[in-house]
PDB file of C-alpha atoms in Angstrom:
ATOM      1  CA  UNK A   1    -191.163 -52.638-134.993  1.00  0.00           C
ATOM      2  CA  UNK A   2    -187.816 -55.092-135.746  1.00  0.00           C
ATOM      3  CA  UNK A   3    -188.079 -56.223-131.677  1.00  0.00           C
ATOM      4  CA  UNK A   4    -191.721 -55.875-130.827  1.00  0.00           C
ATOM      5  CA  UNK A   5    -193.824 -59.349-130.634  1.00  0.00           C
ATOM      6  CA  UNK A   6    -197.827 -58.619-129.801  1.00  0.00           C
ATOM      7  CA  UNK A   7    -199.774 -61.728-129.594  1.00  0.00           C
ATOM      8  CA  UNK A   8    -202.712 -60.809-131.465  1.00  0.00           C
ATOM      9  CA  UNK A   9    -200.387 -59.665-134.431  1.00  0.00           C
ATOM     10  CA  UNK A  10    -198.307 -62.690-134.477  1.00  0.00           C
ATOM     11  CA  UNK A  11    -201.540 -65.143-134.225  1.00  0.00           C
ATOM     12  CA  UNK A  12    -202.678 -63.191-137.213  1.00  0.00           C
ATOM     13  CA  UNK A  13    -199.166 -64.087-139.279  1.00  0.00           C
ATOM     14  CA  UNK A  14    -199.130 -67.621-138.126  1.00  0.00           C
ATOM     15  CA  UNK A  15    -203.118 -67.831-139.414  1.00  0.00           C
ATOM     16  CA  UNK A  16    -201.986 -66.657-142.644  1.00  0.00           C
ATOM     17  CA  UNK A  17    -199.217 -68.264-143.549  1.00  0.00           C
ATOM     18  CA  UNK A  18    -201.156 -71.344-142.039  1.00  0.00           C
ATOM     19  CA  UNK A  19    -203.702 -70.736-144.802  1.00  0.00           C
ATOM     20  CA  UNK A  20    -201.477 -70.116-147.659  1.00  0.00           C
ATOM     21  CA  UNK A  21    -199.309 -73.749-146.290  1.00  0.00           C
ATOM     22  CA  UNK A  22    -201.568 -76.338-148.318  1.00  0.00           C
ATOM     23  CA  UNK A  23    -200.924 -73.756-151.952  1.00  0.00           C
ATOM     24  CA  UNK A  24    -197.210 -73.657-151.066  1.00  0.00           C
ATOM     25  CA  UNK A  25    -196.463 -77.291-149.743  1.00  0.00           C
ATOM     26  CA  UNK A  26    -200.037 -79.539-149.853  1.00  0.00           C
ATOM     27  CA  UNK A  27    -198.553 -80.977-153.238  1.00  0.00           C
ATOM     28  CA  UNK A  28    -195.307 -81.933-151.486  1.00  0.00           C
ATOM     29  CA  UNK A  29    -197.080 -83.566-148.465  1.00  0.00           C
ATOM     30  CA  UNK A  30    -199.739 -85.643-151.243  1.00  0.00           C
ATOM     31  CA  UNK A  31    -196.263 -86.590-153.154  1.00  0.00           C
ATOM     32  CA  UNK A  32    -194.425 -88.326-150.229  1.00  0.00           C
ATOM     33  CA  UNK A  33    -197.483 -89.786-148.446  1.00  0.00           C
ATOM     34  CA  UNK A  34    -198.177 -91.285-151.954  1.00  0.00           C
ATOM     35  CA  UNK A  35    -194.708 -93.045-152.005  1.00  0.00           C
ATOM     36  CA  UNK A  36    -195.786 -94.753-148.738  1.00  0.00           C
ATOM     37  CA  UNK A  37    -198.996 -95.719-150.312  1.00  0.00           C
ATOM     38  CA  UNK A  38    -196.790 -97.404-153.264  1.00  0.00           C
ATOM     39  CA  UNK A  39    -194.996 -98.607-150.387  1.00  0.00           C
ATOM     40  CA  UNK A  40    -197.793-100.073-148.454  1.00  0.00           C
ATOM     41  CA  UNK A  41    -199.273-101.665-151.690  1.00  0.00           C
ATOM     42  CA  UNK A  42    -196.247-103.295-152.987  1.00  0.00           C
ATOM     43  CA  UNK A  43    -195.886-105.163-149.742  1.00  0.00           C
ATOM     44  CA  UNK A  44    -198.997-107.073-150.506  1.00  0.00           C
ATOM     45  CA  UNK A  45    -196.471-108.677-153.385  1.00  0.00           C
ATOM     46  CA  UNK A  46    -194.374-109.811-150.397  1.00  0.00           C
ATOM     47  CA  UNK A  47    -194.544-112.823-148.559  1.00  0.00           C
ATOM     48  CA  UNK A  48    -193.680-111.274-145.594  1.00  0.00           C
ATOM     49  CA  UNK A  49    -195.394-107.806-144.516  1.00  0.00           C
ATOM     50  CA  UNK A  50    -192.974-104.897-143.719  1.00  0.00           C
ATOM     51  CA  UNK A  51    -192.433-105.039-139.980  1.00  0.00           C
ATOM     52  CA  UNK A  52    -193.644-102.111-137.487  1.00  0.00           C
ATOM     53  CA  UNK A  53    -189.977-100.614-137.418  1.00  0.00           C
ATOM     54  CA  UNK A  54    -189.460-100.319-141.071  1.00  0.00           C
ATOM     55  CA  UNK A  55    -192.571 -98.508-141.530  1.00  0.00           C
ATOM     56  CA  UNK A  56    -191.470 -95.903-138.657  1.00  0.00           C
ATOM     57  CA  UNK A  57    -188.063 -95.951-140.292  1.00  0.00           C
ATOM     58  CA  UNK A  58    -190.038 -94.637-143.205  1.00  0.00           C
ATOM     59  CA  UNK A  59    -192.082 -92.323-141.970  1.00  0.00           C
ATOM     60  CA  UNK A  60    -189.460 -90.473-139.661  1.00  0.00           C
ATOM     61  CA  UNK A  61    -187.498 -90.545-143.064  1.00  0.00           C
ATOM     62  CA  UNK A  62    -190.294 -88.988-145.021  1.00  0.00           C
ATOM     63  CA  UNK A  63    -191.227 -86.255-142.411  1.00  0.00           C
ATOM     64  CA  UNK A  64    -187.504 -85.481-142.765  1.00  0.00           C
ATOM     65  CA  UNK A  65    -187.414 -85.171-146.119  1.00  0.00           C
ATOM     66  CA  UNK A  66    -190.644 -82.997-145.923  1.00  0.00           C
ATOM     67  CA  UNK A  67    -188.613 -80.736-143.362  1.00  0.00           C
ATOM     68  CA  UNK A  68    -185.782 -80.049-145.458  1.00  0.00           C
ATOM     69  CA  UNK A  69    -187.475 -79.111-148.166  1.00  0.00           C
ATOM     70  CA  UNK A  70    -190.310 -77.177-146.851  1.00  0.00           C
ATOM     71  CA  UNK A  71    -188.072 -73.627-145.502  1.00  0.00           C
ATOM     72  CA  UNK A  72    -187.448 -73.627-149.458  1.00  0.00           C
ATOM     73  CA  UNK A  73    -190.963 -74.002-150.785  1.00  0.00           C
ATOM     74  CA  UNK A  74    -192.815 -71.801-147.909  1.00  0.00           C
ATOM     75  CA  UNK A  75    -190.436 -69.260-147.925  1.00  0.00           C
ATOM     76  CA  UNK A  76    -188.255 -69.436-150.888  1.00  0.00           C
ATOM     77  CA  UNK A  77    -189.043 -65.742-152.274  1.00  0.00           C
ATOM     78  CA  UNK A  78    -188.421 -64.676-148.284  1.00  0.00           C
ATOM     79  CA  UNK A  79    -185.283 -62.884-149.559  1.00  0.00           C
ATOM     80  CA  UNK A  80    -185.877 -62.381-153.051  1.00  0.00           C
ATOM     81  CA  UNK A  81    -184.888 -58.312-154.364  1.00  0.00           C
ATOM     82  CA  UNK A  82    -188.668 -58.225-156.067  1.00  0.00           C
ATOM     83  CA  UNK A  83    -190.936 -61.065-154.728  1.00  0.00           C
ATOM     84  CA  UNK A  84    -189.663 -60.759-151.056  1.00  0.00           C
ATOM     85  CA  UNK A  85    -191.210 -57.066-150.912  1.00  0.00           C
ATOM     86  CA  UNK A  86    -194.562 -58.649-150.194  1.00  0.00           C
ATOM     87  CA  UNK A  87    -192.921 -60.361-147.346  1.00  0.00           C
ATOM     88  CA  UNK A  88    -190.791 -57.507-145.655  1.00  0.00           C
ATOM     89  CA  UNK A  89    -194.107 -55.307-145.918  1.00  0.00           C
ATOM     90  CA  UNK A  90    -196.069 -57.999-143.729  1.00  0.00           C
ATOM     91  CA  UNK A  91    -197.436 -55.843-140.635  1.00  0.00           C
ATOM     92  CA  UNK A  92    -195.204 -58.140-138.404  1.00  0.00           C
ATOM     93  CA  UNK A  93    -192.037 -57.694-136.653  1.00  0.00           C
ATOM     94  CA  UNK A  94    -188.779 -59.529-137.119  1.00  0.00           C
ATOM     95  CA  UNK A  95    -189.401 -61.618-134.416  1.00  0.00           C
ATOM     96  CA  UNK A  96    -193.261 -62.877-135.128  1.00  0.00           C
ATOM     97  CA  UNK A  97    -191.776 -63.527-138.373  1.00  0.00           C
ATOM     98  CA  UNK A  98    -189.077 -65.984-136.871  1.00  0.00           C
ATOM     99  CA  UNK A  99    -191.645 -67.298-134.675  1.00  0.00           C
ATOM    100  CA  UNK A 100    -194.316 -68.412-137.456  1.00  0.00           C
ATOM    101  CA  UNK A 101    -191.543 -69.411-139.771  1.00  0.00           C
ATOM    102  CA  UNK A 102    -190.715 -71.889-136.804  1.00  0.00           C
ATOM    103  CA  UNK A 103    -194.342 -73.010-135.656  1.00  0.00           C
ATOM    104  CA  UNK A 104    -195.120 -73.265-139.839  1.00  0.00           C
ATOM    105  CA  UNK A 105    -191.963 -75.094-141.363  1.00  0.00           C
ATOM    106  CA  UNK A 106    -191.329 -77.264-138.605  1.00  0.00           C
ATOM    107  CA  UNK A 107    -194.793 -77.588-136.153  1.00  0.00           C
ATOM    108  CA  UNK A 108    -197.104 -77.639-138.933  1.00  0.00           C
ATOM    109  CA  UNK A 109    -194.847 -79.583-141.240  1.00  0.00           C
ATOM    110  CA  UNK A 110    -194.256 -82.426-138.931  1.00  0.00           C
ATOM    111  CA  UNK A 111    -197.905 -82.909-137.916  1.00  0.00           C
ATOM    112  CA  UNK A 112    -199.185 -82.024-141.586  1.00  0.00           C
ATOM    113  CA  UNK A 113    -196.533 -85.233-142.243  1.00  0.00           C
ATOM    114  CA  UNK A 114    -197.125 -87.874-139.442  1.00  0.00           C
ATOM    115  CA  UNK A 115    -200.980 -87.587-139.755  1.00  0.00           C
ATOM    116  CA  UNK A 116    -200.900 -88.384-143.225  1.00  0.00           C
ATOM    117  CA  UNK A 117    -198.798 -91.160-142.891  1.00  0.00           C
ATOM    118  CA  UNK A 118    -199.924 -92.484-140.001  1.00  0.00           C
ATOM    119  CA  UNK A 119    -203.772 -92.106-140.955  1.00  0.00           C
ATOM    120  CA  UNK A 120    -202.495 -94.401-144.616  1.00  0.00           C
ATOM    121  CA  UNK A 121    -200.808 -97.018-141.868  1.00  0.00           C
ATOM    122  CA  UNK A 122    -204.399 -97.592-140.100  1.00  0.00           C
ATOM    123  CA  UNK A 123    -206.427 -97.680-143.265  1.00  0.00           C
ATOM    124  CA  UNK A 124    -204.120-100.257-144.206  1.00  0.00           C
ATOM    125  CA  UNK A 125    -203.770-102.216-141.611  1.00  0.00           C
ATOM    126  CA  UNK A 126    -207.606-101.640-141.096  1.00  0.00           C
ATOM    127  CA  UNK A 127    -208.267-103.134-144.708  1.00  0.00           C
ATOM    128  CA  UNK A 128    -205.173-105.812-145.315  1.00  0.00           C
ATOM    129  CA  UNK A 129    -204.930-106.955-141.178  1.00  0.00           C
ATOM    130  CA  UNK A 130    -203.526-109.952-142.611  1.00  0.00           C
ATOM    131  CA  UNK A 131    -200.500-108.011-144.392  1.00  0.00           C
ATOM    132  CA  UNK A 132    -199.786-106.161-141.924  1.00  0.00           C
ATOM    133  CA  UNK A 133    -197.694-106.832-138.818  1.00  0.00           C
ATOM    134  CA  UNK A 134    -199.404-104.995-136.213  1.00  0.00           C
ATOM    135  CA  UNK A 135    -201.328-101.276-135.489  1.00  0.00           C
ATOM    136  CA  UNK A 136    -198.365 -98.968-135.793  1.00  0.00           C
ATOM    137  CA  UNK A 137    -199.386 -96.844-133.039  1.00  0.00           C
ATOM    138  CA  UNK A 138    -199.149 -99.261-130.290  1.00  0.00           C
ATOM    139  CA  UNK A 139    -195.729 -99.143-131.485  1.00  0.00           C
ATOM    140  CA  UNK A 140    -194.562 -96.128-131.825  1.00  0.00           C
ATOM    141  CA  UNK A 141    -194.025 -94.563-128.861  1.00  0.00           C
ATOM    142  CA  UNK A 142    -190.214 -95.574-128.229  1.00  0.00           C
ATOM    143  CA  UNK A 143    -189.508 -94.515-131.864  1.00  0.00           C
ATOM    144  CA  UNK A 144    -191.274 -91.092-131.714  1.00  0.00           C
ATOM    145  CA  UNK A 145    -188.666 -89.896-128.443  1.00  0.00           C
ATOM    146  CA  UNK A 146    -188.102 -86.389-128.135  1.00  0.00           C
ATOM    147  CA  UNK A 147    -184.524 -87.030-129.512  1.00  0.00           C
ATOM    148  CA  UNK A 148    -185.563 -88.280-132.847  1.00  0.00           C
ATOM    149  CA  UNK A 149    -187.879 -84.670-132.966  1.00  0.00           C
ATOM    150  CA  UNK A 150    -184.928 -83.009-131.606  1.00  0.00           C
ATOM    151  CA  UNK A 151    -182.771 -84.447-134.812  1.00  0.00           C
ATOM    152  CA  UNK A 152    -185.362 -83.636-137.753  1.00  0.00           C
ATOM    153  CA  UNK A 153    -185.251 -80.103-135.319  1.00  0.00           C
ATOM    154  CA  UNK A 154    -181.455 -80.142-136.132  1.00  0.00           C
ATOM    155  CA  UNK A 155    -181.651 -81.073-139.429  1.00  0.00           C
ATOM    156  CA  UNK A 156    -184.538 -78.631-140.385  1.00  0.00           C
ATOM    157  CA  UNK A 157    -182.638 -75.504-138.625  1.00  0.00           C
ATOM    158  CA  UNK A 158    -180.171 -75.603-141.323  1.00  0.00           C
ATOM    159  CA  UNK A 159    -182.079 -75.558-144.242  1.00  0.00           C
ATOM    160  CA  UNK A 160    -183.893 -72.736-142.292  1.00  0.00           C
ATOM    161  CA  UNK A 161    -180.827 -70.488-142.316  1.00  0.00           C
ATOM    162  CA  UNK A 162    -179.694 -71.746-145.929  1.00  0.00           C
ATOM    163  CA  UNK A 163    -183.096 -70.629-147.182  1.00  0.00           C
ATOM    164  CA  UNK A 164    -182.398 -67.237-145.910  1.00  0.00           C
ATOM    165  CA  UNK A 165    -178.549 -66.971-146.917  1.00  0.00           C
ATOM    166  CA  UNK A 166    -178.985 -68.225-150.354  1.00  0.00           C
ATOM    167  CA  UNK A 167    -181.100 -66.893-152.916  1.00  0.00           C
ATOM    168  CA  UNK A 168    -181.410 -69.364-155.893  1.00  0.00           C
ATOM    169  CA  UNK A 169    -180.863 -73.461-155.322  1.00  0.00           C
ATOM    170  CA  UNK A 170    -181.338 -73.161-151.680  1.00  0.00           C
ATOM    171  CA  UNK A 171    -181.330 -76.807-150.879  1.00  0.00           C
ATOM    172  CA  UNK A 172    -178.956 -78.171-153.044  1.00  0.00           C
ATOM    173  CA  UNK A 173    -176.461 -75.408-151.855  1.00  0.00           C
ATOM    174  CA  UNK A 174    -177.369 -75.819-148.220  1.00  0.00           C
ATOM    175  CA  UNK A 175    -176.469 -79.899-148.856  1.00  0.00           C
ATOM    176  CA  UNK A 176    -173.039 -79.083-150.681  1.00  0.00           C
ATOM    177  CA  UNK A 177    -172.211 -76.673-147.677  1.00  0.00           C
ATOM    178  CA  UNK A 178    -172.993 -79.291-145.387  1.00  0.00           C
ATOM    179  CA  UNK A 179    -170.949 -82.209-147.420  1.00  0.00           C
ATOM    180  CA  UNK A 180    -168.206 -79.625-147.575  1.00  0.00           C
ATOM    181  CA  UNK A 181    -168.460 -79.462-144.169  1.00  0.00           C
ATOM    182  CA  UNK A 182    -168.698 -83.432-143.431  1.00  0.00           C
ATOM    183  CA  UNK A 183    -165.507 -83.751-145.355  1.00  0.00           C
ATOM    184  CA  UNK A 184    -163.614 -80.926-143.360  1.00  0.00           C
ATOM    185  CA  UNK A 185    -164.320 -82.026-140.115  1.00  0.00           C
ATOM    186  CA  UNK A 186    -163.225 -85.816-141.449  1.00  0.00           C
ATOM    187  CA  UNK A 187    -160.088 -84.306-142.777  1.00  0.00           C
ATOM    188  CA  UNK A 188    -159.548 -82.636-139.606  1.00  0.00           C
ATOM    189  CA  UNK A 189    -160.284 -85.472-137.206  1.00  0.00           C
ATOM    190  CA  UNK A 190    -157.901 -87.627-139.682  1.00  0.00           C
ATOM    191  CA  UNK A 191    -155.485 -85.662-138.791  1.00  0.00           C
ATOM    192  CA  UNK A 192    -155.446 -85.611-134.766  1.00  0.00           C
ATOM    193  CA  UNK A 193    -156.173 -89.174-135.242  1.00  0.00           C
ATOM    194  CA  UNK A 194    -152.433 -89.263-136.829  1.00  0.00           C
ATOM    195  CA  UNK A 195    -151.020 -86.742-134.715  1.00  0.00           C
ATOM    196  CA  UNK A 196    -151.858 -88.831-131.693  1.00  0.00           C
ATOM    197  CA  UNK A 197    -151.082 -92.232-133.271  1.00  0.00           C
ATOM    198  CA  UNK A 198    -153.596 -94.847-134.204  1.00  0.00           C
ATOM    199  CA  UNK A 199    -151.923 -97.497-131.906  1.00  0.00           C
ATOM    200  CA  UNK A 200    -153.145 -94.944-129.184  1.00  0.00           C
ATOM    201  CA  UNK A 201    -156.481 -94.648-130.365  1.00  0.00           C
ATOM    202  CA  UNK A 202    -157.602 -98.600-130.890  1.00  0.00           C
ATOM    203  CA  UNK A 203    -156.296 -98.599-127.184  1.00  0.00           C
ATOM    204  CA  UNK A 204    -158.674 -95.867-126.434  1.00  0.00           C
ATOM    205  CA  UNK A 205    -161.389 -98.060-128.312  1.00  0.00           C
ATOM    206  CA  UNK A 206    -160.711-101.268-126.160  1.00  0.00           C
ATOM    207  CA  UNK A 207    -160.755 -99.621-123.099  1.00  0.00           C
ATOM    208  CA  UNK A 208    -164.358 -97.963-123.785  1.00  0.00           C
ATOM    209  CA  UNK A 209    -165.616-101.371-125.395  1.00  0.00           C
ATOM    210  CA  UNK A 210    -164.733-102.789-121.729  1.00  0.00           C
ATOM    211  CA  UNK A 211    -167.413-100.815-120.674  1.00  0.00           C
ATOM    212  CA  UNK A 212    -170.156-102.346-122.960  1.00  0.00           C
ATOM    213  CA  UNK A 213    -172.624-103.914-120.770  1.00  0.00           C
ATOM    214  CA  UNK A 214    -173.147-107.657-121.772  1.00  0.00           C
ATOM    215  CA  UNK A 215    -176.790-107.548-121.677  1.00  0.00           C
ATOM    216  CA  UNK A 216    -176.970-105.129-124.688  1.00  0.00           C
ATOM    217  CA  UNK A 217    -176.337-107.128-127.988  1.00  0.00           C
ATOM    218  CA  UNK A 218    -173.689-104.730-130.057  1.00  0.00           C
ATOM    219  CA  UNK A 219    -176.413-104.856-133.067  1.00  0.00           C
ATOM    220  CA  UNK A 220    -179.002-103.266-130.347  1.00  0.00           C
ATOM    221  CA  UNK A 221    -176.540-100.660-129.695  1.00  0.00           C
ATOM    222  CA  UNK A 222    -178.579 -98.150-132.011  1.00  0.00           C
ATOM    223  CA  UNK A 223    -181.578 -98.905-129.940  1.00  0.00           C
ATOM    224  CA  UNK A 224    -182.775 -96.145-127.803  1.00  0.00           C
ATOM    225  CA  UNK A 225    -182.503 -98.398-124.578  1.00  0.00           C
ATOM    226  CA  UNK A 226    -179.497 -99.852-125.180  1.00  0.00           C
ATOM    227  CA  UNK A 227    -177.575 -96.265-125.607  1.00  0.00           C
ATOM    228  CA  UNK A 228    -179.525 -95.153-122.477  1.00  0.00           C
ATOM    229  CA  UNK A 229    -178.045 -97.865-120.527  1.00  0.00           C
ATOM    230  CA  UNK A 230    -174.544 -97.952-122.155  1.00  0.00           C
ATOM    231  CA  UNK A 231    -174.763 -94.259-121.448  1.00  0.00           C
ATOM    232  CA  UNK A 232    -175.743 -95.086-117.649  1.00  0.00           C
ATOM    233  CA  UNK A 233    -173.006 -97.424-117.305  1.00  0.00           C
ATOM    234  CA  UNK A 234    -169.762 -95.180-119.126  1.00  0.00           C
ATOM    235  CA  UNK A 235    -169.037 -91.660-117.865  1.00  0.00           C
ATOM    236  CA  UNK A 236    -166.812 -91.162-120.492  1.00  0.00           C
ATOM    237  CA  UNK A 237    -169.436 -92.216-123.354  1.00  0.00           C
ATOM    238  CA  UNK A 238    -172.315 -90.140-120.934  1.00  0.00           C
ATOM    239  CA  UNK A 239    -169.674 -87.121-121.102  1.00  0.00           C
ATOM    240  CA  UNK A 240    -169.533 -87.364-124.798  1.00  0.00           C
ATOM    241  CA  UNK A 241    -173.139 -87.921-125.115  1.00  0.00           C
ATOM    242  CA  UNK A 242    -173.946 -84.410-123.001  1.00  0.00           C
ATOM    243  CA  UNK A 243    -171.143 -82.400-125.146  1.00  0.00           C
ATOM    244  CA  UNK A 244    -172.617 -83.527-128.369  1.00  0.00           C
ATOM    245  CA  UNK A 245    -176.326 -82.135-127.516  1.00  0.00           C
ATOM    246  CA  UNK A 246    -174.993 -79.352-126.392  1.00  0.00           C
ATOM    247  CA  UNK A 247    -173.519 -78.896-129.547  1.00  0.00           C
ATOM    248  CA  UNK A 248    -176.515 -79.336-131.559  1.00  0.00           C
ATOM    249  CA  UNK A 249    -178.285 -77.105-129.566  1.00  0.00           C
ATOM    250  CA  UNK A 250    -175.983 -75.066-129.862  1.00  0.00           C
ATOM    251  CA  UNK A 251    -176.119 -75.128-133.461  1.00  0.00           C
ATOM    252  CA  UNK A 252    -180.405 -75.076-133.549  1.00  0.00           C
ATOM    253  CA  UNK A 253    -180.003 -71.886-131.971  1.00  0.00           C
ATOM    254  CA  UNK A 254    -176.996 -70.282-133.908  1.00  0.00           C
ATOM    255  CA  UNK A 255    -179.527 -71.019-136.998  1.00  0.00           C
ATOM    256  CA  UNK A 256    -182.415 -69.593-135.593  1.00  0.00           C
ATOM    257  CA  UNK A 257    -180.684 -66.570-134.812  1.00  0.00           C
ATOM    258  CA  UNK A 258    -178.876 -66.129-138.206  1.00  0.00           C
ATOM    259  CA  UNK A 259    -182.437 -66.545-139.606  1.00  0.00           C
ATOM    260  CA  UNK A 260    -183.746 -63.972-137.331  1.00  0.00           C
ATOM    261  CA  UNK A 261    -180.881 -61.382-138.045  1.00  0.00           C
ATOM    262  CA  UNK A 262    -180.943 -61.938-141.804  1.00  0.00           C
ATOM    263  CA  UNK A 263    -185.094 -61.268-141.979  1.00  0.00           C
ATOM    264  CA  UNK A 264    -184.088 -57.804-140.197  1.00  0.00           C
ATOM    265  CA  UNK A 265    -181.852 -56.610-141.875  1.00  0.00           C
ATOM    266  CA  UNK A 266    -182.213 -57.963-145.119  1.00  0.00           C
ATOM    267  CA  UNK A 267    -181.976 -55.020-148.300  1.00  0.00           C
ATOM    268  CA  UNK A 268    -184.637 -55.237-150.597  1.00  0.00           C
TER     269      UNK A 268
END
């Protein structure tokens, strides 16, 4: 049954693990939309209320958080010798497994997250309009792109596949692999850097800051519209752009699979 998927079967896993979500993660979700609540409140010390992009800031950081964490605590005993057994005996196939583990730790996660935290925002704004600078949502839509779900995508697929590989301290292993991993490719990239000659690359630098259209400010350069139309106007930095999601997608889907092969064949 490893490569079988049936609809009806996997819409009874998903319903399931659904249910069990709020005993496994509700106190996690309470936890971080409390901190936004402290948050929120403490502003009212503040002369000045906390601006419509900080809040987003916050709660794109939050939902992350929630993301990395949640592979962990809904499916930490996934690959545990004794407690996994309950797991591996589900009547579901490798792949409906993969499948829910998706539409639960990241789908379900993510909304579970944002309409917390955005249902907090209105009730404050609804109760302190005066402390608040404006309704989030009207706001929101520029933030909320399908790149920034793409990234907490990114970010969540490889604390999916560290959940699976590691069987004690799965998050704090999954962050030193990725450190160690930061600091190689630095290392690396240090030296080509040398090997080519750093005269060389400032060079490089000037000629693609030549590029930079004048109408984006260099602290906008962040922005969404701003790397859309410095993207529009350099080929080289458009080129770069491409290669770089296709990395990362590249890298979503080398996860998922490793997650997928490691729920089949792990030995209980």
């Amino acid at each position: 049954m490893n490569n079988v998927f049936a609809i009806k079967r996997f819409g009874a896993l998903v319903r399931k693990e659904c249910r069990e979500f709020f005993g496994n993660f509700g106190l996690t979700v309470l936890s971080l939309t409390g901190t936004y609540v402290i948050y929120l409140l403490a502003s009212l010390l503040s002369s000045s209320p906390p601006g419509i992009l900080s809040r987003l800031s916050l709660i794109i950081v939050w939902t992350g958080f929630a993301l990395v964490f949640a592979p962990s605590k809904v499916y930490g005993t996934a690959n545990h010798k004794k407690m996994g057994l309950s797991y591996v005996q589900l009547p579901s196939s490798a792949l409906e497994k993969t499948l829910s583990m998706f539409v639960v730790s990241y789908l379900f996660v993510t909304l579970s997250m944002l309409v917390s935290l955005f249902a907090v925002d209105t009730l404050f704004y609804l109760l302190f309009p005066s402390h608040s600078s404006g309704f989030l949502l009207t706001g929101s839509y520029s933030m909320f792109s399908v790149k920034t779900f793409f990234d907490l995508f990114v970010i969540q697929s490889l604390f999916v596949l560290g959940n699976m590989v590691f069987k004690r301290q799965k998050v704090v292993k999954t962050f030193a692999v990725l450190i160690g991993f930061v600091f190689l490719l630095s290392f690396v990239m240090g030296l080509i850097v040398k090997a080519i000659g750093i005269e060389v690359v400032e060079r490089w630098i000037e000629t693609v800051l030549k590029d930079f259209p004048q109408e984006i400010e260099p602290g906008r350069i962040v922005g969404m519209r701003g790397l859309r139309l410095w993207t529009a106007e350099s080929p080289l930095i458009r080129n770069i752009v491409i290669i770089t999601d296709i990395v990362r997608g590249l890298v979503v889907a080398s996860c998922w699979l490793g997650t997928y092969r490691l729920i089949k064949t792990t030995k209980y």
